[in-house]
Amino acid sequence: IARLRETVAATPFADALGSVTHRAAAEQDLHELLAAEASGGMPHVIWLSVDSLLFDSSVSELSRRGQLAYASRPSGLFPGEAVAALLFERLA
């Protein structure tokens, strides 16, 4: 979250975007997270989904299960990271 705040602050859009806060999706209903706040909440929400298979334990577990891809056997899983971002406009 700190790195995301720094990245947003370094853009020319920082003033328009306002503060960066973190709310885990599991803590609230999706509709509640994206609802416009009656007290004048931020007009936009950036929804990030991030996953990583780069931890030693993750790679070791994939290898132990025989699911890890190798150059000699490319039909398995490749360790990596993925991020998806969606920008929502909050409407009253």
PDB file of C-alpha atoms in Angstrom:
ATOM      1  CA  ILE A   1       0.000   0.000   0.000  1.00  0.00           C
ATOM      2  CA  ALA A   2       2.850   2.392   0.817  1.00  0.00           C
ATOM      3  CA  ARG A   3       4.410   1.777  -2.619  1.00  0.00           C
ATOM      4  CA  LEU A   4       1.050   2.399  -4.301  1.00  0.00           C
ATOM      5  CA  ARG A   5       0.641   5.681  -2.397  1.00  0.00           C
ATOM      6  CA  GLU A   6       4.138   6.771  -3.508  1.00  0.00           C
ATOM      7  CA  THR A   7       3.410   5.829  -7.118  1.00  0.00           C
ATOM      8  CA  VAL A   8       0.116   7.750  -7.182  1.00  0.00           C
ATOM      9  CA  ALA A   9       1.718  10.761  -5.470  1.00  0.00           C
ATOM     10  CA  ALA A  10       4.377  10.874  -8.216  1.00  0.00           C
ATOM     11  CA  THR A  11       1.781  11.255 -10.984  1.00  0.00           C
ATOM     12  CA  PRO A  12       0.240  14.478 -12.254  1.00  0.00           C
ATOM     13  CA  PHE A  13      -3.126  13.051 -11.158  1.00  0.00           C
ATOM     14  CA  ALA A  14      -2.276  12.903  -7.439  1.00  0.00           C
ATOM     15  CA  ASP A  15      -4.359  15.937  -6.466  1.00  0.00           C
ATOM     16  CA  ALA A  16      -7.372  14.746  -8.440  1.00  0.00           C
ATOM     17  CA  LEU A  17      -7.151  11.170  -7.130  1.00  0.00           C
ATOM     18  CA  GLY A  18      -6.910  12.114  -3.469  1.00  0.00           C
ATOM     19  CA  SER A  19      -5.824   9.690  -0.774  1.00  0.00           C
ATOM     20  CA  VAL A  20      -5.083   6.014  -1.240  1.00  0.00           C
ATOM     21  CA  THR A  21      -6.737   3.762   1.308  1.00  0.00           C
ATOM     22  CA  HIS A  22      -6.828  -0.010   1.616  1.00  0.00           C
ATOM     23  CA  ARG A  23      -9.959  -2.020   2.238  1.00  0.00           C
ATOM     24  CA  ALA A  24      -9.772  -5.776   1.832  1.00  0.00           C
ATOM     25  CA  ALA A  25     -12.568  -7.122  -0.354  1.00  0.00           C
ATOM     26  CA  ALA A  26     -13.263  -9.919   2.110  1.00  0.00           C
ATOM     27  CA  GLU A  27     -14.102  -7.368   4.805  1.00  0.00           C
ATOM     28  CA  GLN A  28     -17.090  -5.846   2.985  1.00  0.00           C
ATOM     29  CA  ASP A  29     -19.626  -6.598   0.288  1.00  0.00           C
ATOM     30  CA  LEU A  30     -18.491  -5.476  -3.184  1.00  0.00           C
ATOM     31  CA  HIS A  31     -21.522  -3.189  -3.547  1.00  0.00           C
ATOM     32  CA  GLU A  32     -20.737  -1.515  -0.213  1.00  0.00           C
ATOM     33  CA  LEU A  33     -17.100  -0.966  -1.210  1.00  0.00           C
ATOM     34  CA  LEU A  34     -18.067   0.696  -4.488  1.00  0.00           C
ATOM     35  CA  ALA A  35     -21.083   2.691  -3.272  1.00  0.00           C
ATOM     36  CA  ALA A  36     -20.854   6.480  -3.292  1.00  0.00           C
ATOM     37  CA  GLU A  37     -20.541   7.703   0.259  1.00  0.00           C
ATOM     38  CA  ALA A  38     -23.271  10.103   1.383  1.00  0.00           C
ATOM     39  CA  SER A  39     -20.607  12.304   2.973  1.00  0.00           C
ATOM     40  CA  GLY A  40     -18.929  13.016  -0.358  1.00  0.00           C
ATOM     41  CA  GLY A  41     -16.581  10.079  -0.855  1.00  0.00           C
ATOM     42  CA  MET A  42     -14.041   9.848  -3.637  1.00  0.00           C
ATOM     43  CA  PRO A  43     -15.580   9.775  -7.120  1.00  0.00           C
ATOM     44  CA  HIS A  44     -13.365   6.908  -8.341  1.00  0.00           C
ATOM     45  CA  VAL A  45     -12.132   3.587  -6.985  1.00  0.00           C
ATOM     46  CA  ILE A  46      -9.166   1.603  -8.308  1.00  0.00           C
ATOM     47  CA  TRP A  47      -9.715  -2.112  -7.720  1.00  0.00           C
ATOM     48  CA  LEU A  48      -6.469  -4.118  -7.673  1.00  0.00           C
ATOM     49  CA  SER A  49      -6.163  -7.879  -7.663  1.00  0.00           C
ATOM     50  CA  VAL A  50      -2.629  -9.138  -7.042  1.00  0.00           C
ATOM     51  CA  ASP A  51      -1.256 -12.661  -6.812  1.00  0.00           C
ATOM     52  CA  SER A  52       2.226 -14.133  -6.633  1.00  0.00           C
ATOM     53  CA  LEU A  53       3.746 -17.586  -7.043  1.00  0.00           C
ATOM     54  CA  LEU A  54       7.295 -16.387  -6.455  1.00  0.00           C
ATOM     55  CA  PHE A  55       7.669 -17.370  -2.824  1.00  0.00           C
ATOM     56  CA  ASP A  56      10.060 -20.242  -2.096  1.00  0.00           C
ATOM     57  CA  SER A  57       7.261 -22.171  -0.413  1.00  0.00           C
ATOM     58  CA  SER A  58       4.948 -21.774  -3.432  1.00  0.00           C
ATOM     59  CA  VAL A  59       7.589 -22.863  -5.946  1.00  0.00           C
ATOM     60  CA  SER A  60       8.663 -25.791  -3.745  1.00  0.00           C
ATOM     61  CA  GLU A  61       5.072 -26.942  -3.323  1.00  0.00           C
ATOM     62  CA  LEU A  62       4.410 -26.820  -7.082  1.00  0.00           C
ATOM     63  CA  SER A  63       7.598 -28.813  -7.678  1.00  0.00           C
ATOM     64  CA  ARG A  64       6.699 -31.353  -4.982  1.00  0.00           C
ATOM     65  CA  ARG A  65       3.282 -31.904  -6.577  1.00  0.00           C
ATOM     66  CA  GLY A  66       4.831 -32.298 -10.045  1.00  0.00           C
ATOM     67  CA  GLN A  67       2.939 -29.221 -11.278  1.00  0.00           C
ATOM     68  CA  LEU A  68       5.916 -26.948 -11.955  1.00  0.00           C
ATOM     69  CA  ALA A  69       6.757 -26.314 -15.617  1.00  0.00           C
ATOM     70  CA  TYR A  70      10.292 -26.807 -16.893  1.00  0.00           C
ATOM     71  CA  ALA A  71      11.889 -26.228 -20.299  1.00  0.00           C
ATOM     72  CA  SER A  72      11.819 -29.992 -20.777  1.00  0.00           C
ATOM     73  CA  ARG A  73       8.151 -30.172 -19.667  1.00  0.00           C
ATOM     74  CA  PRO A  74       6.306 -26.926 -20.514  1.00  0.00           C
ATOM     75  CA  SER A  75       2.840 -28.249 -19.647  1.00  0.00           C
ATOM     76  CA  GLY A  76       2.938 -27.173 -16.008  1.00  0.00           C
ATOM     77  CA  LEU A  77       2.568 -23.956 -14.031  1.00  0.00           C
ATOM     78  CA  PHE A  78       5.109 -21.156 -14.353  1.00  0.00           C
ATOM     79  CA  PRO A  79       5.928 -19.209 -11.175  1.00  0.00           C
ATOM     80  CA  GLY A  80       5.137 -15.556 -11.633  1.00  0.00           C
ATOM     81  CA  GLU A  81       3.141 -12.588 -10.531  1.00  0.00           C
ATOM     82  CA  ALA A  82      -0.011 -11.083 -11.916  1.00  0.00           C
ATOM     83  CA  VAL A  83      -1.882  -7.841 -11.333  1.00  0.00           C
ATOM     84  CA  ALA A  84      -5.185  -6.624 -12.710  1.00  0.00           C
ATOM     85  CA  ALA A  85      -6.575  -3.128 -12.145  1.00  0.00           C
ATOM     86  CA  LEU A  86     -10.069  -1.773 -12.751  1.00  0.00           C
ATOM     87  CA  LEU A  87     -11.135   1.849 -12.400  1.00  0.00           C
ATOM     88  CA  PHE A  88     -14.689   2.363 -11.156  1.00  0.00           C
ATOM     89  CA  GLU A  89     -16.606   5.617 -11.165  1.00  0.00           C
ATOM     90  CA  ARG A  90     -18.698   5.899  -8.031  1.00  0.00           C
ATOM     91  CA  LEU A  91     -22.258   7.022  -8.707  1.00  0.00           C
ATOM     92  CA  ALA A  92     -24.889   8.199  -6.251  1.00  0.00           C
TER      93      ALA A  92
END
